[in-house]
Amino acid sequence: QPPASSGPPIATPAPPQHHTQGQIQREKSKDETMSAEEVAKAFVGHFYQSFDSNVDALAGLFNPTSMMTFEGQQFQGPENIIGKLKGVGKVVHAVKSMDVQPGNTPSSLMIFVTGTVQIGEGNANPLHFCEFFCLVSTGPGQYYVHNDIFRLNYGL
């Protein structure tokens, strides 16, 4: 039976790579399993905080089969994806909503995010965006981004 927000718990998301092994163990022992909604919330918080402050920290979330479509352009693998994200420049995200569903296997999640993003230095006008992620578990407490689709929404 696939995981659902109120259904059976699933493993915790992979902790950020900058943690030491001891920190990872303590975090896992706090709550060994989380619901799909909790995994998605933790992932989304980590993703956008890292994107806004240190794009390189996102590299560990992608693997060679990961695919990102950014405004219609496709990028595959961590180096190409991080290269594109760095090319966007300084950003500040504000998440407005998040929806999560189980994927086609018990080890995958689909996450849809909407919000605003300010691009560039200073007081840039916020732009509306939506972003879709498919996370796939590679083991207990370990997820990678298999798919990432990003679009700006104009005229809202």
CSV table of N, CA, C and O in Angstrom, one decimal, residues 52-139:
chain,number,residue,atom,x,y,z
A,52,ASP,N,18.3,29.3,-1.6
A,52,ASP,CA,18.5,30.7,-1.3
A,52,ASP,C,19.8,31.1,-0.7
A,52,ASP,O,20.3,32.2,-0.9
A,53,SER,N,20.5,30.2,0.0
A,53,SER,CA,21.7,30.5,0.7
A,53,SER,C,23.0,29.8,0.2
A,53,SER,O,24.0,30.4,0.3
A,54,ASN,N,22.9,28.6,-0.4
A,54,ASN,CA,24.0,27.9,-0.9
A,54,ASN,C,23.6,26.8,-1.9
A,54,ASN,O,23.4,25.7,-1.5
A,55,VAL,N,23.5,27.2,-3.1
A,55,VAL,CA,23.0,26.3,-4.2
A,55,VAL,C,23.8,25.0,-4.2
A,55,VAL,O,23.3,23.9,-4.4
A,56,ASP,N,25.1,25.1,-4.0
A,56,ASP,CA,26.0,23.9,-4.0
A,56,ASP,C,25.5,22.8,-3.0
A,56,ASP,O,25.7,21.6,-3.3
A,57,ALA,N,24.9,23.2,-1.9
A,57,ALA,CA,24.4,22.2,-0.9
A,57,ALA,C,23.3,21.3,-1.5
A,57,ALA,O,23.0,20.3,-0.9
A,58,LEU,N,22.7,21.7,-2.7
A,58,LEU,CA,21.6,20.9,-3.3
A,58,LEU,C,22.2,19.7,-4.1
A,58,LEU,O,21.4,18.8,-4.5
A,59,ALA,N,23.5,19.7,-4.4
A,59,ALA,CA,24.0,18.7,-5.3
A,59,ALA,C,23.8,17.3,-4.9
A,59,ALA,O,23.5,16.4,-5.7
A,60,GLY,N,23.8,17.1,-3.6
A,60,GLY,CA,23.6,15.7,-3.0
A,60,GLY,C,22.1,15.2,-3.2
A,60,GLY,O,21.9,14.1,-3.0
A,61,LEU,N,21.2,16.1,-3.5
A,61,LEU,CA,19.8,15.7,-3.7
A,61,LEU,C,19.6,15.1,-5.1
A,61,LEU,O,18.5,14.5,-5.4
A,62,PHE,N,20.5,15.2,-6.0
A,62,PHE,CA,20.4,14.8,-7.4
A,62,PHE,C,21.4,13.7,-7.7
A,62,PHE,O,22.4,13.6,-7.1
A,63,ASN,N,21.0,12.8,-8.6
A,63,ASN,CA,22.0,11.8,-9.1
A,63,ASN,C,22.1,11.8,-10.6
A,63,ASN,O,21.4,12.7,-11.2
A,64,PRO,N,22.9,11.0,-11.2
A,64,PRO,CA,23.1,11.1,-12.7
A,64,PRO,C,21.8,10.9,-13.5
A,64,PRO,O,21.7,11.5,-14.6
A,65,THR,N,20.8,10.3,-13.0
A,65,THR,CA,19.5,10.1,-13.7
A,65,THR,C,18.5,11.2,-13.5
A,65,THR,O,17.5,11.2,-14.1
A,66,SER,N,18.8,12.1,-12.5
A,66,SER,CA,17.9,13.2,-12.2
A,66,SER,C,17.7,14.1,-13.4
A,66,SER,O,18.7,14.4,-14.1
A,67,MET,N,16.5,14.6,-13.6
A,67,MET,CA,16.1,15.5,-14.7
A,67,MET,C,15.4,16.7,-14.1
A,67,MET,O,14.5,16.5,-13.3
A,68,MET,N,15.8,17.9,-14.6
A,68,MET,CA,15.1,19.1,-14.2
A,68,MET,C,14.7,19.8,-15.5
A,68,MET,O,15.5,19.9,-16.4
A,69,THR,N,13.5,20.2,-15.6
A,69,THR,CA,13.0,21.1,-16.6
A,69,THR,C,12.8,22.5,-16.0
A,69,THR,O,12.0,22.6,-15.1
A,70,PHE,N,13.6,23.5,-16.5
A,70,PHE,CA,13.5,24.8,-15.9
A,70,PHE,C,13.0,25.7,-17.1
A,70,PHE,O,13.8,26.0,-18.0
A,71,GLU,N,11.8,26.2,-17.0
A,71,GLU,CA,11.2,27.1,-18.0
A,71,GLU,C,11.4,26.5,-19.4
A,71,GLU,O,11.8,27.2,-20.3
A,72,GLY,N,11.1,25.2,-19.5
A,72,GLY,CA,11.2,24.5,-20.8
A,72,GLY,C,12.5,23.9,-21.2
A,72,GLY,O,12.6,23.2,-22.2
A,73,GLN,N,13.6,24.3,-20.5
A,73,GLN,CA,14.9,23.7,-20.8
A,73,GLN,C,15.2,22.6,-19.9
A,73,GLN,O,15.0,22.6,-18.7
A,74,GLN,N,15.7,21.5,-20.5
A,74,GLN,CA,16.0,20.3,-19.7
A,74,GLN,C,17.5,20.1,-19.4
A,74,GLN,O,18.3,20.4,-20.2
A,75,PHE,N,17.7,19.7,-18.1
A,75,PHE,CA,19.0,19.5,-17.6
A,75,PHE,C,19.1,18.1,-16.9
A,75,PHE,O,18.1,17.8,-16.2
A,76,GLN,N,20.1,17.4,-17.1
A,76,GLN,CA,20.2,16.0,-16.5
A,76,GLN,C,21.5,15.9,-15.7
A,76,GLN,O,22.6,16.4,-16.1
A,77,GLY,N,21.4,15.3,-14.5
A,77,GLY,CA,22.6,15.1,-13.6
A,77,GLY,C,22.9,16.3,-12.7
A,77,GLY,O,22.5,17.4,-13.0
A,78,PRO,N,23.5,16.0,-11.6
A,78,PRO,CA,23.8,17.1,-10.6
A,78,PRO,C,24.6,18.3,-11.1
A,78,PRO,O,24.2,19.4,-10.8
A,79,GLU,N,25.6,18.0,-11.9
A,79,GLU,CA,26.4,19.2,-12.4
A,79,GLU,C,25.6,20.1,-13.3
A,79,GLU,O,25.7,21.3,-13.1
A,80,ASN,N,24.9,19.6,-14.2
A,80,ASN,CA,24.1,20.4,-15.1
A,80,ASN,C,23.0,21.1,-14.4
A,80,ASN,O,22.7,22.3,-14.6
A,81,ILE,N,22.3,20.4,-13.4
A,81,ILE,CA,21.2,21.0,-12.7
A,81,ILE,C,21.7,22.1,-11.8
A,81,ILE,O,21.2,23.2,-11.8
A,82,ILE,N,22.8,21.9,-11.0
A,82,ILE,CA,23.3,22.9,-10.1
A,82,ILE,C,23.9,24.1,-11.0
A,82,ILE,O,23.7,25.2,-10.6
A,83,GLY,N,24.5,23.8,-12.1
A,83,GLY,CA,24.9,24.8,-13.0
A,83,GLY,C,23.8,25.8,-13.4
A,83,GLY,O,24.0,27.0,-13.4
A,84,LYS,N,22.7,25.2,-13.7
A,84,LYS,CA,21.5,26.0,-14.1
A,84,LYS,C,21.0,26.9,-12.9
A,84,LYS,O,20.7,28.0,-13.1
A,85,LEU,N,20.9,26.2,-11.8
A,85,LEU,CA,20.4,26.9,-10.6
A,85,LEU,C,21.3,28.1,-10.2
A,85,LEU,O,20.8,29.1,-9.9
A,86,LYS,N,22.6,27.8,-10.3
A,86,LYS,CA,23.6,28.9,-10.0
A,86,LYS,C,23.4,30.1,-11.0
A,86,LYS,O,23.6,31.2,-10.7
A,87,GLY,N,23.1,29.7,-12.3
A,87,GLY,CA,23.0,30.7,-13.3
A,87,GLY,C,21.8,31.7,-13.1
A,87,GLY,O,21.8,32.7,-13.7
A,88,VAL,N,20.8,31.2,-12.3
A,88,VAL,CA,19.7,32.1,-12.0
A,88,VAL,C,20.1,33.3,-11.2
A,88,VAL,O,19.5,34.4,-11.3
A,89,GLY,N,21.1,33.2,-10.4
A,89,GLY,CA,21.6,34.3,-9.6
A,89,GLY,C,21.0,34.2,-8.2
A,89,GLY,O,20.5,33.2,-7.7
A,90,LYS,N,21.2,35.3,-7.5
A,90,LYS,CA,20.7,35.4,-6.1
A,90,LYS,C,19.1,35.3,-6.1
A,90,LYS,O,18.5,36.0,-6.8
A,91,VAL,N,18.6,34.5,-5.3
A,91,VAL,CA,17.1,34.3,-5.2
A,91,VAL,C,16.7,34.2,-3.7
A,91,VAL,O,17.4,33.9,-2.8
A,92,VAL,N,15.4,34.6,-3.5
A,92,VAL,CA,14.7,34.5,-2.2
A,92,VAL,C,13.4,33.9,-2.5
A,92,VAL,O,12.5,34.5,-3.2
A,93,HIS,N,13.1,32.7,-2.0
A,93,HIS,CA,11.8,32.0,-2.2
A,93,HIS,C,10.9,32.2,-1.0
A,93,HIS,O,11.4,32.2,0.1
A,94,ALA,N,9.6,32.3,-1.3
A,94,ALA,CA,8.6,32.3,-0.2
A,94,ALA,C,7.5,31.2,-0.7
A,94,ALA,O,6.8,31.5,-1.7
A,95,VAL,N,7.5,30.1,0.0
A,95,VAL,CA,6.5,29.0,-0.3
A,95,VAL,C,5.1,29.4,0.1
A,95,VAL,O,5.0,29.8,1.3
A,96,LYS,N,4.2,29.3,-0.7
A,96,LYS,CA,2.8,29.6,-0.4
A,96,LYS,C,1.9,28.4,-0.2
A,96,LYS,O,1.0,28.4,0.7
A,97,SER,N,2.2,27.3,-1.0
A,97,SER,CA,1.4,26.1,-0.8
A,97,SER,C,2.3,24.9,-1.2
A,97,SER,O,3.2,25.0,-1.9
A,98,MET,N,1.9,23.7,-0.7
A,98,MET,CA,2.5,22.5,-1.0
A,98,MET,C,1.5,21.4,-1.0
A,98,MET,O,0.7,21.3,0.0
A,99,ASP,N,1.5,20.6,-2.0
A,99,ASP,CA,0.7,19.4,-2.1
A,99,ASP,C,1.5,18.2,-2.3
A,99,ASP,O,2.6,18.2,-3.0
A,100,VAL,N,1.2,17.0,-1.7
A,100,VAL,CA,2.0,15.8,-1.8
A,100,VAL,C,1.0,14.6,-2.1
A,100,VAL,O,-0.1,14.6,-1.6
A,101,GLN,N,1.5,13.7,-2.9
A,101,GLN,CA,0.8,12.5,-3.2
A,101,GLN,C,1.8,11.4,-3.3
A,101,GLN,O,3.0,11.6,-3.6
A,102,PRO,N,1.4,10.1,-3.0
A,102,PRO,CA,2.3,9.0,-3.2
A,102,PRO,C,2.6,8.8,-4.7
A,102,PRO,O,1.8,9.2,-5.5
A,103,GLY,N,3.8,8.3,-5.0
A,103,GLY,CA,4.1,8.1,-6.4
A,103,GLY,C,3.6,6.7,-6.8
A,103,GLY,O,2.8,6.1,-6.2
A,104,ASN,N,4.1,6.3,-7.9
A,104,ASN,CA,3.7,5.0,-8.5
A,104,ASN,C,4.3,3.8,-7.8
A,104,ASN,O,3.9,2.7,-8.1
A,105,THR,N,5.2,4.0,-6.9
A,105,THR,CA,5.7,2.9,-6.0
A,105,THR,C,5.7,3.4,-4.6
A,105,THR,O,5.7,4.6,-4.4
A,106,PRO,N,5.7,2.5,-3.7
A,106,PRO,CA,5.7,3.0,-2.2
A,106,PRO,C,7.0,3.8,-1.8
A,106,PRO,O,6.9,4.4,-0.8
A,107,SER,N,8.0,3.8,-2.7
A,107,SER,CA,9.2,4.5,-2.3
A,107,SER,C,9.3,5.8,-3.0
A,107,SER,O,10.4,6.5,-3.0
A,108,SER,N,8.2,6.3,-3.6
A,108,SER,CA,8.3,7.6,-4.3
A,108,SER,C,7.2,8.6,-3.9
A,108,SER,O,6.1,8.1,-3.5
A,109,LEU,N,7.5,9.9,-3.9
A,109,LEU,CA,6.5,10.9,-3.6
A,109,LEU,C,6.5,12.0,-4.7
A,109,LEU,O,7.6,12.3,-5.2
A,110,MET,N,5.3,12.5,-4.9
A,110,MET,CA,5.2,13.7,-5.8
A,110,MET,C,4.8,14.9,-5.0
A,110,MET,O,4.0,14.8,-4.1
A,111,ILE,N,5.6,16.0,-5.2
A,111,ILE,CA,5.4,17.2,-4.4
A,111,ILE,C,5.2,18.4,-5.4
A,111,ILE,O,6.0,18.5,-6.3
A,112,PHE,N,4.1,19.1,-5.2
A,112,PHE,CA,3.8,20.3,-6.0
A,112,PHE,C,3.9,21.6,-5.1
A,112,PHE,O,3.2,21.6,-4.1
A,113,VAL,N,4.7,22.5,-5.5
A,113,VAL,CA,4.9,23.7,-4.6
A,113,VAL,C,4.5,25.0,-5.4
A,113,VAL,O,4.9,25.1,-6.6
A,114,THR,N,3.9,25.9,-4.8
A,114,THR,CA,3.7,27.3,-5.4
A,114,THR,C,4.2,28.3,-4.4
A,114,THR,O,4.3,28.0,-3.2
A,115,GLY,N,4.6,29.4,-5.0
A,115,GLY,CA,5.1,30.5,-4.1
A,115,GLY,C,5.6,31.7,-4.9
A,115,GLY,O,5.2,31.8,-6.1
A,116,THR,N,6.4,32.5,-4.3
A,116,THR,CA,7.0,33.6,-5.0
A,116,THR,C,8.5,33.5,-4.9
A,116,THR,O,9.0,32.9,-3.9
A,117,VAL,N,9.2,34.2,-5.9
A,117,VAL,CA,10.6,34.2,-5.8
A,117,VAL,C,11.1,35.6,-6.3
A,117,VAL,O,10.6,36.1,-7.2
A,118,GLN,N,12.0,36.1,-5.5
A,118,GLN,CA,12.7,37.4,-5.9
A,118,GLN,C,14.0,37.0,-6.5
A,118,GLN,O,14.8,36.3,-5.9
A,119,ILE,N,14.3,37.5,-7.7
A,119,ILE,CA,15.5,37.2,-8.4
A,119,ILE,C,16.4,38.4,-8.5
A,119,ILE,O,15.9,39.5,-9.0
A,120,GLY,N,17.6,38.3,-8.1
A,120,GLY,CA,18.5,39.5,-8.2
A,120,GLY,C,18.7,40.1,-6.8
A,120,GLY,O,18.0,39.8,-5.9
A,121,GLU,N,19.6,41.0,-6.8
A,121,GLU,CA,19.9,41.8,-5.6
A,121,GLU,C,18.9,42.9,-5.4
A,121,GLU,O,18.3,43.3,-6.3
A,122,GLY,N,18.8,43.4,-4.2
A,122,GLY,CA,18.0,44.5,-3.9
A,122,GLY,C,16.5,44.2,-3.7
A,122,GLY,O,16.2,43.1,-3.3
A,123,ASN,N,15.6,45.1,-4.1
A,123,ASN,CA,14.2,44.9,-3.9
A,123,ASN,C,13.5,44.5,-5.2
A,123,ASN,O,12.6,45.1,-5.6
A,124,ALA,N,13.9,43.4,-5.8
A,124,ALA,CA,13.3,42.9,-7.0
A,124,ALA,C,11.8,42.5,-6.7
A,124,ALA,O,11.5,42.0,-5.6
A,125,ASN,N,11.0,42.7,-7.7
A,125,ASN,CA,9.6,42.4,-7.5
A,125,ASN,C,9.5,40.8,-7.5
A,125,ASN,O,10.1,40.1,-8.3
A,126,PRO,N,8.7,40.3,-6.5
A,126,PRO,CA,8.5,38.9,-6.5
A,126,PRO,C,7.7,38.4,-7.7
A,126,PRO,O,6.7,39.0,-8.1
A,127,LEU,N,8.1,37.2,-8.2
A,127,LEU,CA,7.4,36.5,-9.3
A,127,LEU,C,6.8,35.3,-8.8
A,127,LEU,O,7.4,34.6,-7.9
A,128,HIS,N,5.6,34.9,-9.3
A,128,HIS,CA,5.0,33.7,-8.9
A,128,HIS,C,5.6,32.5,-9.6
A,128,HIS,O,6.0,32.6,-10.8
A,129,PHE,N,5.7,31.4,-8.9
A,129,PHE,CA,6.3,30.2,-9.5
A,129,PHE,C,5.5,29.0,-9.0
A,129,PHE,O,4.8,29.0,-8.0
A,130,CYS,N,5.7,27.9,-9.8
A,130,CYS,CA,5.2,26.6,-9.3
A,130,CYS,C,6.4,25.6,-9.7
A,130,CYS,O,7.1,25.8,-10.6
A,131,GLU,N,6.5,24.6,-8.8
A,131,GLU,CA,7.6,23.6,-9.0
A,131,GLU,C,7.1,22.2,-8.6
A,131,GLU,O,6.4,22.1,-7.5
A,132,PHE,N,7.4,21.2,-9.4
A,132,PHE,CA,7.0,19.8,-9.1
A,132,PHE,C,8.3,19.0,-8.9
A,132,PHE,O,9.2,19.2,-9.6
A,133,PHE,N,8.2,18.2,-7.9
A,133,PHE,CA,9.3,17.2,-7.6
A,133,PHE,C,8.8,15.8,-7.5
A,133,PHE,O,7.7,15.6,-6.9
A,134,CYS,N,9.6,14.9,-8.0
A,134,CYS,CA,9.3,13.5,-7.7
A,134,CYS,C,10.6,13.0,-6.9
A,134,CYS,O,11.7,13.0,-7.5
A,135,LEU,N,10.3,12.6,-5.7
A,135,LEU,CA,11.4,12.1,-4.8
A,135,LEU,C,11.3,10.6,-4.9
A,135,LEU,O,10.2,10.0,-4.8
A,136,VAL,N,12.5,9.9,-4.9
A,136,VAL,CA,12.6,8.5,-4.9
A,136,VAL,C,13.5,8.1,-3.8
A,136,VAL,O,14.6,8.6,-3.6
A,137,SER,N,13.1,7.1,-3.0
A,137,SER,CA,13.9,6.6,-1.9
A,137,SER,C,14.9,5.6,-2.4
A,137,SER,O,14.6,4.7,-3.2
A,138,THR,N,16.1,5.7,-1.9
A,138,THR,CA,17.2,4.8,-2.3
A,138,THR,C,17.5,3.9,-1.1
A,138,THR,O,18.4,3.0,-1.2
A,139,GLY,N,16.8,4.0,0.0
A,139,GLY,CA,17.0,3.3,1.2
A,139,GLY,C,16.4,4.0,2.4
A,139,GLY,O,15.9,5.1,2.2
